[in-house]
Short mmCIF file of C-alpha atoms in Angstrom, two decimals:
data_model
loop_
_atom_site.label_atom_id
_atom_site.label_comp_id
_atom_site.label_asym_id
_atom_site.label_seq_id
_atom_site.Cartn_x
_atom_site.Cartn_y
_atom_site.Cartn_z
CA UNK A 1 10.71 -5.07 -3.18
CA UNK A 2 13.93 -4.81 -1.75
CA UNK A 3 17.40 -4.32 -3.58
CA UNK A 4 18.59 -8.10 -3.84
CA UNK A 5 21.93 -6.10 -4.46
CA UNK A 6 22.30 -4.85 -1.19
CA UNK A 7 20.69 -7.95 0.24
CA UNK A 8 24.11 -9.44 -0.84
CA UNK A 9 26.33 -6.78 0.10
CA UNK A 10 24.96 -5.95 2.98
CA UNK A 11 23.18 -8.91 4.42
CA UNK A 12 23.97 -8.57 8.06
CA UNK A 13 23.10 -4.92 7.94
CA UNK A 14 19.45 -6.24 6.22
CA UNK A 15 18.54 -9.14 8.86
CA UNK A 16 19.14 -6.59 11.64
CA UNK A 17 16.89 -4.04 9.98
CA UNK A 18 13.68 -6.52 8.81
CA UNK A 19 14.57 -8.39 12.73
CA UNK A 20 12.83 -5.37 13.89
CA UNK A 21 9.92 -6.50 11.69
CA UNK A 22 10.06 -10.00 12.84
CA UNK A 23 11.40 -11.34 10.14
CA UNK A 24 13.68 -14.54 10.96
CA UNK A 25 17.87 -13.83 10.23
CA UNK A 26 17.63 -17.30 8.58
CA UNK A 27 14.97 -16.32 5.91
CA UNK A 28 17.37 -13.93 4.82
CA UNK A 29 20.24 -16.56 4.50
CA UNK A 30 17.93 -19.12 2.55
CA UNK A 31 17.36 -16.29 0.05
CA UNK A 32 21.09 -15.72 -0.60
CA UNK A 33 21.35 -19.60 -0.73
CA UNK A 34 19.04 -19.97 -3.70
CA UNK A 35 20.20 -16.86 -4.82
CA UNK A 36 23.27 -17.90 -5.39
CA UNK A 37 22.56 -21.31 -7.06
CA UNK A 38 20.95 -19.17 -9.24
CA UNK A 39 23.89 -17.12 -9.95
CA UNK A 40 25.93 -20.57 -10.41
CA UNK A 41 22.99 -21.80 -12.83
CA UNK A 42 23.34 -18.31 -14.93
CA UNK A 43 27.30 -18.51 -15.34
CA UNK A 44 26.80 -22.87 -16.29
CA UNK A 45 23.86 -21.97 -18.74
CA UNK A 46 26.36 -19.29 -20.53
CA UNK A 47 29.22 -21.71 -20.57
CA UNK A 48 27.17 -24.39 -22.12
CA UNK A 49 25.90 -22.34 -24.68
CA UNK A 50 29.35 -20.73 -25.57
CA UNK A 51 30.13 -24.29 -25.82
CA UNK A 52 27.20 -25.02 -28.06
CA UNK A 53 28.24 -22.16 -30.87
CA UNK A 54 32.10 -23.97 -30.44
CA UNK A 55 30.64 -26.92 -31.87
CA UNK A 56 28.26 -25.55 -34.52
CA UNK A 57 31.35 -23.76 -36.20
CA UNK A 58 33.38 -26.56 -35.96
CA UNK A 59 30.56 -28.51 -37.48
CA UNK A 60 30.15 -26.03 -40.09
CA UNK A 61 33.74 -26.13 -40.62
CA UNK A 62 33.96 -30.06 -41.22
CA UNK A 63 30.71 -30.11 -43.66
CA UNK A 64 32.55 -27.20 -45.90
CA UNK A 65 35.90 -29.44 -45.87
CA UNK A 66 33.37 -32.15 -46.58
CA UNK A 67 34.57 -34.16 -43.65
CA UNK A 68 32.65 -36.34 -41.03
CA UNK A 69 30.72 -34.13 -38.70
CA UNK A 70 28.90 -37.45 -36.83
CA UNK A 71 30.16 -36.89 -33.77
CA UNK A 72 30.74 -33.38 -33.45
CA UNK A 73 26.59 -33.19 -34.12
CA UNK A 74 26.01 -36.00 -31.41
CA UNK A 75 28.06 -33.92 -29.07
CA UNK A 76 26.04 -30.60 -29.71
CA UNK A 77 22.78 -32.46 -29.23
CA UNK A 78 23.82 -33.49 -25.97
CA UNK A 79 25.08 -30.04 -25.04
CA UNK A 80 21.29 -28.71 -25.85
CA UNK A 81 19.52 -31.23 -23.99
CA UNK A 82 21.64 -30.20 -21.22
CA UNK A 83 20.97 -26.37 -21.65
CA UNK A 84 17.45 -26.88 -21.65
CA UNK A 85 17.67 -28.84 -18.42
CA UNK A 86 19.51 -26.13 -17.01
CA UNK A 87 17.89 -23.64 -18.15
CA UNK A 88 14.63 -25.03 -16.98
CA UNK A 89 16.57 -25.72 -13.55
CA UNK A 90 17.37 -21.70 -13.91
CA UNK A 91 13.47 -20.83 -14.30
CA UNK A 92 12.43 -22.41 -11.61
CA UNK A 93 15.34 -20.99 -9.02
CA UNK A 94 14.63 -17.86 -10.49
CA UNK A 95 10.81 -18.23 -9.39
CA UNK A 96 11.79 -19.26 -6.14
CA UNK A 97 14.23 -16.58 -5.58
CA UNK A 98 11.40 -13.56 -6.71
CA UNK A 99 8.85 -15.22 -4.60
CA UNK A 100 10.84 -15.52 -1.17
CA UNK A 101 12.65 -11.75 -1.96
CA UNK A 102 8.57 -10.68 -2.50
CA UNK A 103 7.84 -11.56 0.98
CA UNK A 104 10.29 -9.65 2.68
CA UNK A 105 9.01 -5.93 3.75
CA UNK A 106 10.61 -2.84 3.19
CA UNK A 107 13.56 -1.69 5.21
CA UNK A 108 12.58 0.39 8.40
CA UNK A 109 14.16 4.52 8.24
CA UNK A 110 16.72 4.50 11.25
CA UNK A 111 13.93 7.03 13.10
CA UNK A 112 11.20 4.35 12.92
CA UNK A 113 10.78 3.14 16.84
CA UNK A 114 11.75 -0.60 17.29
CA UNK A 115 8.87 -2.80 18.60
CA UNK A 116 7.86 -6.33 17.50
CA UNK A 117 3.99 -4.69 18.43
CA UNK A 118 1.97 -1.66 18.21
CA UNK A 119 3.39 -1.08 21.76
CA UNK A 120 6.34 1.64 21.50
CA UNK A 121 4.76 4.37 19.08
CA UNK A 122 5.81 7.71 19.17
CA UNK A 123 3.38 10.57 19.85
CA UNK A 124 4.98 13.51 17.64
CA UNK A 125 2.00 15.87 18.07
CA UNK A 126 -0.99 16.71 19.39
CA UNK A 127 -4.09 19.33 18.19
CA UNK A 128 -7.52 20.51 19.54
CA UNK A 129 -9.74 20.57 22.45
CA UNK A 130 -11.24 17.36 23.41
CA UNK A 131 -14.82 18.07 23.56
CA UNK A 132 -16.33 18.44 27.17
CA UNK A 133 -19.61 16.85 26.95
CA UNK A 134 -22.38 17.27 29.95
CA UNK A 135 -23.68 14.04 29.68
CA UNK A 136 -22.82 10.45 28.95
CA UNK A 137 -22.07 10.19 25.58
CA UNK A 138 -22.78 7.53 22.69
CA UNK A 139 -21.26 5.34 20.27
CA UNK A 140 -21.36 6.66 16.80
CA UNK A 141 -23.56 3.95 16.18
CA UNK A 142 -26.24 4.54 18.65
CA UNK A 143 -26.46 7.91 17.49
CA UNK A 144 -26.55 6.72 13.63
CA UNK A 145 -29.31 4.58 14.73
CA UNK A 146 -32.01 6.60 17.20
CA UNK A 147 -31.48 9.41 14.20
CA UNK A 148 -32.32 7.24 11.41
CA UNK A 149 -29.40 8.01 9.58
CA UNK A 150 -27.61 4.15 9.80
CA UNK A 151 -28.89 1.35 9.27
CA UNK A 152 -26.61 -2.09 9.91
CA UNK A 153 -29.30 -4.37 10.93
CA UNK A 154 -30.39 -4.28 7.23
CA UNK A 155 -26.70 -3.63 6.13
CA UNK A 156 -26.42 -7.38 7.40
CA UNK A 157 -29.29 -8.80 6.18
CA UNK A 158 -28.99 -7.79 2.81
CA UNK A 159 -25.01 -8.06 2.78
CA UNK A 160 -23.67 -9.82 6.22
CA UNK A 161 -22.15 -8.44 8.64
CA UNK A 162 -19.80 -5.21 8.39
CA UNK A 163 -22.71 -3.98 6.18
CA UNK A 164 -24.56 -0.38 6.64
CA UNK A 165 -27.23 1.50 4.58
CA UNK A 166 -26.88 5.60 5.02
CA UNK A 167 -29.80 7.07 5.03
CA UNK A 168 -30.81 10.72 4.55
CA UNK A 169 -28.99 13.28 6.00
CA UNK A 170 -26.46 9.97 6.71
CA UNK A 171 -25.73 9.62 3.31
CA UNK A 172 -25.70 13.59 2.26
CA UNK A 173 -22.83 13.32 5.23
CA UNK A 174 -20.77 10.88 4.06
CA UNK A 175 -20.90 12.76 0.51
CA UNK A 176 -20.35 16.22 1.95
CA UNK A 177 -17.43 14.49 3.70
CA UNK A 178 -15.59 13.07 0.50
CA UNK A 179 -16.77 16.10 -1.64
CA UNK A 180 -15.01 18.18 1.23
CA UNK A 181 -11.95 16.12 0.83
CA UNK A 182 -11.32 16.12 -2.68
CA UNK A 183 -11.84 19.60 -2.67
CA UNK A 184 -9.30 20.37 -0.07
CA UNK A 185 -6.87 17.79 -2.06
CA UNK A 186 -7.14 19.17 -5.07
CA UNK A 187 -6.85 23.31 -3.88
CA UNK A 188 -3.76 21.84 -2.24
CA UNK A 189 -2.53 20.39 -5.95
CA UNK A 190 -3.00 16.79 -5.94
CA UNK A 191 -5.05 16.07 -9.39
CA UNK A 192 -7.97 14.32 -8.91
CA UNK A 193 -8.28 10.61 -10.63
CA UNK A 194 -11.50 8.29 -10.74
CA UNK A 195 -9.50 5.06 -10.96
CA UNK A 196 -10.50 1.32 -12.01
CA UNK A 197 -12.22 -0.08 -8.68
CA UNK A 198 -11.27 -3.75 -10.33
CA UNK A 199 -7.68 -4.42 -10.51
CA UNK A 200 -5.19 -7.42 -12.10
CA UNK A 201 -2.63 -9.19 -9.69
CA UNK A 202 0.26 -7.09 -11.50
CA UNK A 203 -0.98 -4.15 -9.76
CA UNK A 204 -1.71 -6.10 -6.36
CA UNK A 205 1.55 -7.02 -6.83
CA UNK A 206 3.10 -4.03 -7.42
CA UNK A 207 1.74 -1.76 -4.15
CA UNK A 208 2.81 -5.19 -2.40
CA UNK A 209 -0.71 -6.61 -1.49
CA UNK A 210 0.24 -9.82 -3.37
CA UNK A 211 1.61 -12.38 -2.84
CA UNK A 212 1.71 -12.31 1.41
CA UNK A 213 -1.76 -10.38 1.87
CA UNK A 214 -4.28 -12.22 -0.37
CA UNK A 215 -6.51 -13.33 2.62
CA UNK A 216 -7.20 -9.68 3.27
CA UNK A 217 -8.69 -9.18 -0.38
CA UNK A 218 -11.66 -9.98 -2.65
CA UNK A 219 -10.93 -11.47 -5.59
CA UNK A 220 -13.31 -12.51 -8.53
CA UNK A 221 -14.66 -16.17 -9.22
CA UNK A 222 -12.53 -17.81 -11.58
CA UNK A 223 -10.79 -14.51 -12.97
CA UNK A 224 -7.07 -13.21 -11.76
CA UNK A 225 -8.94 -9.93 -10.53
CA UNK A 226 -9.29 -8.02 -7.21
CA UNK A 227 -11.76 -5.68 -5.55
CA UNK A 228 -9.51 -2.59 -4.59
CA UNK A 229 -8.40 -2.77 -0.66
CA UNK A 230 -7.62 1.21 -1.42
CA UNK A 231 -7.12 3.35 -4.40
CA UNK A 232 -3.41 3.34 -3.47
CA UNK A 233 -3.24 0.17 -5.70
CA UNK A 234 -4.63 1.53 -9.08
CA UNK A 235 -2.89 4.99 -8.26
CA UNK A 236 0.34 3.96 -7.96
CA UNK A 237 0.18 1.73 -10.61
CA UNK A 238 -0.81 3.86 -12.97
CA UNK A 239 2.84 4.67 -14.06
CA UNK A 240 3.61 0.68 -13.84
CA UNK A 241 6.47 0.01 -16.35
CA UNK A 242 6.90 3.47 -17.00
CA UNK A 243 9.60 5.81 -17.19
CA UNK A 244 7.96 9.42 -15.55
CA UNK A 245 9.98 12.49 -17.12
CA UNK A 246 11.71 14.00 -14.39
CA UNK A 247 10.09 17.35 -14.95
CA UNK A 248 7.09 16.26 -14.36
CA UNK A 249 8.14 15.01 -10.66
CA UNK A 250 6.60 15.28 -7.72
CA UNK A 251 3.07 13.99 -9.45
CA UNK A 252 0.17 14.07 -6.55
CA UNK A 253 -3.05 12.00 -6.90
CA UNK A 254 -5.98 12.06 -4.92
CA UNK A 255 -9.11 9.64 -5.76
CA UNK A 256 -12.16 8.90 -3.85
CA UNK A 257 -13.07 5.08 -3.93
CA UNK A 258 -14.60 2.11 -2.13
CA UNK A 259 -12.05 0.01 -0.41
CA UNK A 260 -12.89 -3.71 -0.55
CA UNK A 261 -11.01 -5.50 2.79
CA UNK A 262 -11.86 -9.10 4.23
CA UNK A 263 -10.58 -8.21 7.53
CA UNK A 264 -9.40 -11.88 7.88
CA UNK A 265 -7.25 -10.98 10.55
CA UNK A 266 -9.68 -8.46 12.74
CA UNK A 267 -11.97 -11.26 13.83
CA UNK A 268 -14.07 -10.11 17.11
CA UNK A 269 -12.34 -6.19 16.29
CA UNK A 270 -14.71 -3.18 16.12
CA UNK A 271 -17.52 -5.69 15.01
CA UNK A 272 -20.14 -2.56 15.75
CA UNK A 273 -20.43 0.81 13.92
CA UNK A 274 -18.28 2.45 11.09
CA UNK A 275 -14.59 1.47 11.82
CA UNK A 276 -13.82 -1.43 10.45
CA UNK A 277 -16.65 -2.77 7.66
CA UNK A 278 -16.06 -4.99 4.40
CA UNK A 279 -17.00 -1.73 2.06
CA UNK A 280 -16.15 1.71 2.89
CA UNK A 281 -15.31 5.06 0.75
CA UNK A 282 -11.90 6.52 1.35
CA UNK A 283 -9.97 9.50 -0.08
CA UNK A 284 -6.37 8.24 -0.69
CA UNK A 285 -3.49 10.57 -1.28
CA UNK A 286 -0.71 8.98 -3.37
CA UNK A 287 2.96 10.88 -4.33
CA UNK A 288 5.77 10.33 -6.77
CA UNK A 289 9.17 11.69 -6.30
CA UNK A 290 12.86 12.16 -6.49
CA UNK A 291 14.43 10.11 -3.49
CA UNK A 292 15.89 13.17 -2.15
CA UNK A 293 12.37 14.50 -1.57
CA UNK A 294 10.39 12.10 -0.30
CA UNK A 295 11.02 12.58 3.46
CA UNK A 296 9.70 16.19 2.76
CA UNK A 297 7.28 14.83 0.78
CA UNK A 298 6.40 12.34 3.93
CA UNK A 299 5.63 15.55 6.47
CA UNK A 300 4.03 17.52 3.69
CA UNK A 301 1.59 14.61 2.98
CA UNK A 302 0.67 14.42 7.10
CA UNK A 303 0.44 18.07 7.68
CA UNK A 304 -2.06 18.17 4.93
CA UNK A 305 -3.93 15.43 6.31
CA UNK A 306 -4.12 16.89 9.75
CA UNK A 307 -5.16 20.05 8.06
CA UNK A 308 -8.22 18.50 6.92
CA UNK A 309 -9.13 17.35 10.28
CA UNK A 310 -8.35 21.10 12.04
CA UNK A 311 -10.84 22.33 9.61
CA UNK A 312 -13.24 19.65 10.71
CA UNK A 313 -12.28 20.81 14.19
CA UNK A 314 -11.75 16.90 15.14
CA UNK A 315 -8.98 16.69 18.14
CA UNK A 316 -6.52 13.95 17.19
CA UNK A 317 -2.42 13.34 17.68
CA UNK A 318 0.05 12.32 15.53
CA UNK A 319 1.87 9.33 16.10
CA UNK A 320 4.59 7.19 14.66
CA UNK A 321 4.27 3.41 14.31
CA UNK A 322 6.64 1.03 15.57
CA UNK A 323 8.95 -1.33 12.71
CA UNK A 324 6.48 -4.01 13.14
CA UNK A 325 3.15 -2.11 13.27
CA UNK A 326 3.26 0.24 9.82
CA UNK A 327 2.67 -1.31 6.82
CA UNK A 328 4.26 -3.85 4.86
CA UNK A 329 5.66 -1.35 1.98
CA UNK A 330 6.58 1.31 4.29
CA UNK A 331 9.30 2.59 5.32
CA UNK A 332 7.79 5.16 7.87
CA UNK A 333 4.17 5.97 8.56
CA UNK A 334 2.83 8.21 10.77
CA UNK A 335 -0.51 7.25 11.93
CA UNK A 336 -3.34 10.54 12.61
CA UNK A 337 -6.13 9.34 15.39
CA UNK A 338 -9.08 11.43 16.28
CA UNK A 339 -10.49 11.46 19.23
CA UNK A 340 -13.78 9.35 20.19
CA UNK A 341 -15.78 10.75 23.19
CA UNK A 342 -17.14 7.47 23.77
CA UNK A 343 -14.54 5.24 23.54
CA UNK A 344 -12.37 7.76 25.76
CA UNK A 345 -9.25 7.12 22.95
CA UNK A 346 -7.71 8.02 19.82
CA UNK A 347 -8.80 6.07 16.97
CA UNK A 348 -6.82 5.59 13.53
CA UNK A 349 -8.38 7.72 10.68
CA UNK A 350 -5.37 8.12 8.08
CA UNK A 351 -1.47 6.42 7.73
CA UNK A 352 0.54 8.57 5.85
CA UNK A 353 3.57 6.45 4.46
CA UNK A 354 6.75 6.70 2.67
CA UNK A 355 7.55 2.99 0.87
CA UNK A 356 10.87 4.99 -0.37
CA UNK A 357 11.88 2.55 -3.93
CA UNK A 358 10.10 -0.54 -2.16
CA UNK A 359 6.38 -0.33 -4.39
CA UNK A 360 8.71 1.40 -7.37
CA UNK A 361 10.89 -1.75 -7.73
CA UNK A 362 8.08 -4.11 -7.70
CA UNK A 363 5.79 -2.07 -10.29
CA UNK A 364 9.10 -0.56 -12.66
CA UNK A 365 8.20 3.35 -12.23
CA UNK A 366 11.42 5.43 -12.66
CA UNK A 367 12.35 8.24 -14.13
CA UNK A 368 15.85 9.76 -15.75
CA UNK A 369 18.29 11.85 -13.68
CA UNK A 370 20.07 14.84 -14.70
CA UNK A 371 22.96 12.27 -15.80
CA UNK A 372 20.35 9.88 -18.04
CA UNK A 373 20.53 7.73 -15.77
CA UNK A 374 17.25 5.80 -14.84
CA UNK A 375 16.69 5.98 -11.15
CA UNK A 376 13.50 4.42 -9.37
CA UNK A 377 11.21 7.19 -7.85
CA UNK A 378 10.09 6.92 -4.44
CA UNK A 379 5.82 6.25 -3.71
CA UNK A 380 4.08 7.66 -0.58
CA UNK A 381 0.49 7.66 0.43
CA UNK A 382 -1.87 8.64 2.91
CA UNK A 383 -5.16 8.77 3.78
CA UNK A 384 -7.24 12.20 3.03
CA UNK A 385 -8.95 10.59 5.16
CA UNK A 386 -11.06 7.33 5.92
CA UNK A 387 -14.59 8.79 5.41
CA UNK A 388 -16.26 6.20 7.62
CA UNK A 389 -14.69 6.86 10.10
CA UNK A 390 -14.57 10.61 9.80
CA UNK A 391 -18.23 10.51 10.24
CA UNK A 392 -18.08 8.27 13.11
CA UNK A 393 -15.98 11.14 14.36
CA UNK A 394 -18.38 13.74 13.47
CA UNK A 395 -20.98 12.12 14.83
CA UNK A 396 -19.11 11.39 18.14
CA UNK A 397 -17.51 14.53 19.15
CA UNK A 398 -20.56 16.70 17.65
CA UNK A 399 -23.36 14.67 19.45
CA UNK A 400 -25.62 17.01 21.48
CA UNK A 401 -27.48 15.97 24.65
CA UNK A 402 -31.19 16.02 22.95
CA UNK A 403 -29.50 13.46 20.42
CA UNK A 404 -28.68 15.84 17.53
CA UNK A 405 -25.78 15.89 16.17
CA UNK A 406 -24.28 19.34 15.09
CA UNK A 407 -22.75 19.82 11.37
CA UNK A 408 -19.17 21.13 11.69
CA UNK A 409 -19.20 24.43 9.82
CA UNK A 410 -17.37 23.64 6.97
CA UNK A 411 -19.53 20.71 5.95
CA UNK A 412 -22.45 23.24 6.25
CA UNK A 413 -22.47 24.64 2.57
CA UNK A 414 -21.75 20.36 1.66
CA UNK A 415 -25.19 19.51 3.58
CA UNK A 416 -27.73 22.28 1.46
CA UNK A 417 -27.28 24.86 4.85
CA UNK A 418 -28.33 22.18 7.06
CA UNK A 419 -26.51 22.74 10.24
CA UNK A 420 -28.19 20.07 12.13
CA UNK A 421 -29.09 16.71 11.98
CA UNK A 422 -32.34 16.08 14.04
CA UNK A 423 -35.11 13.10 14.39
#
């Protein structure tokens, strides 16, 4: 959430920065509006009630002189009845006023490229050979399927559609690939968590999923509970309401978890293969730190990632998304995209993101400066990485011309020696 502070301070500098995000000048002006009835509420509500103890000594004063207090006590009732309408006024303005600041995304960093689309990101960097297959080459899928090793036709009939089964040496992949990961994460010094895959609407909420994205969610019957879109949301709220002691700063997490996403807004997207289904496994990569650190902590957290795929030996660039195209809490992200043989393009397989105080004001995680002065950290994350779609990779830019599919070398010891997957 953003600073209402510097909302009022600074409000022209705010609607130019979220207009880069689309967000209309005017919604910014209608939240100052109710803002400040608010305010003028606040300051009414406190003069009523000064009033209030006014009268209730001068009514105690009249009952010790034993004098008539009628209409001093008439007058106090009234002033109550009109504090509780005011204050009730209050509550609701105050709702209003936390519920149209909630919907307003994080303030863009002055490097972010402006675009009101994903048109307009910045390539920073490229790695790696693009493999230079002999022969046509396949969708991930394809190959999944003539090896035995997916299986979405009974993914869907068991589940609907965005559904797969792994099979054999399909699902010793997919666990080589995580195990890889957290390994990798955790040499590097994030601790590993196995986090809550259920999660209330305080900590949807707090990473900013709620209120503007519940469409995108699964939430249970009857019960103010949500399927995880990513373990970003239980990670970073696991210090919700808490004060972390600033020598304990920067904390790293790393988790592998199934990610629960609707994909309301992806109809008719990637509707084949591994990219975008309802249930996937993901290792997510989440930071706390000082605010001074976090843009270090922003390249450190990408460099890893792209680590993970040079080991992997999975081409890819590094790109930075446009003001309208990252993320709702973030402040930056840089985007990594491997490289499909098949689709002849770079496809997304981790955002690494820097939500600055944005997901710290909304959850209450801060910590004490040198001066005791309680400060609100600042929250990345990234993914380390998407495992889906790092075996779609795999299984793309590793696909041999008999239909095999090669194990990259590192995965080897992950797979039981099997350097191969065959019929």
């Amino acid at each position: 959430m953003l600073d209402l502070k510097l909302i009022r301070q600074e409000p022209d500098f705010v609607k130019e920065k979220l207009a880069t995000r689309g967000v209309d000048p005017q919604d910014i002006d209608d939240l100052l509006a109710l803002d400040a009835k608010r305010r003028d509420l606040i300051v009414k509500s406190e003069t009523m009630k000064a009033q209030r103890n006014t009268v209730s000594d001068e009514i105690s004063q009249l009952k010790r002189n034993k004098q008539d207090a009628d209409d001093k006590i008439k007058e106090m009732r009234q002033v109550s009845a009109d504090i509780k309408t005011v204050d009730a006024d209050l509550d609701t303005l105050k709702a209003q006023v936390h519920d149209a600041a909630a919907h307003l995304p994080n303030i863009p960093n002055d490097n972010v490229p402006v675009g009101l689309t994903e048109d307009g990101s910045v390539e920073l960097r490229k790695w790696g050979e693009k493999p230079n297959l002999d022969f046509t080459p396949k969708p991930h899928w394809q190959i999944g399927e003539d090896l035995g090793i997916l299986d979405f036709e009974r993914g869907a009939k068991v589940s609907g559609s965005r559904y797969v089964y792994y099979l054999g040496l399909g699902a010793r992949l997919e666990r080589a690939v995580y195990n890889f990961f957290l390994d990798q994460n955790t040499a590097a010094g994030f601790k590993e968590v196995l986090p809550p895959y259920i999660v209330n609407d305080d900590s949807m909420y707090g990473t900013g999923q709620f209120p503007k994205f519940k469409q995108d969610v699964y939430q249970l019957k009857n019960e103010e509970m949500t399927l995880i879109p990513t373990a970003e949301v239980p990670l970073v709220n696991y210090y919700r309401d808490n004060v972390i002691p600033e020598e304990d700063l920067p904390v790293w997490f790393t988790a592998l978890t199934p990610a629960f996403r609707s994909e309301a807004g992806s109809a008719g997207r990637d509707t084949r293969g591994l990219i975008r289904l309802h249930q996937f496994n993901k290792v997510e990569m989440v930071k706390f730190c000082k605010p001074e650190d976090s843009w270090n902590e922003l390249e450190s957290l990408t460099k890893h990632a792209e680590d993970l795929l040079q080991k992997l030996g999975l081409a890819y660039h590094v790109i930075t998304l446009t003001t309208s195209d990252m993320s709702f809490t973030a402040a930056m992200t840089h985007d990594l995209e491997v490289w499909f043989p098949e689709q002849d393009t770079y496809r997304e397989i981790s955002s690494c993101s820097n939500t600055t105080d944005f997901q710290a004001r909304r959850a209450h995680i801060q910590y004490r400066d040198d001066n005791g002065k309680l400060q609100y950290v600042h929250a990345l994350n990234g993914s380390g990485l998407a495992v889906g779609r790092t075996v779609a990779a795999i299984l793309e830019n590793y696909q041999n011309a008999d239909g095999s599919v090669t194990v990259p070398e590192v995965l080897v010891p992950y797979m039981g020696g099997v350097t191969k997957i065959t019929k």
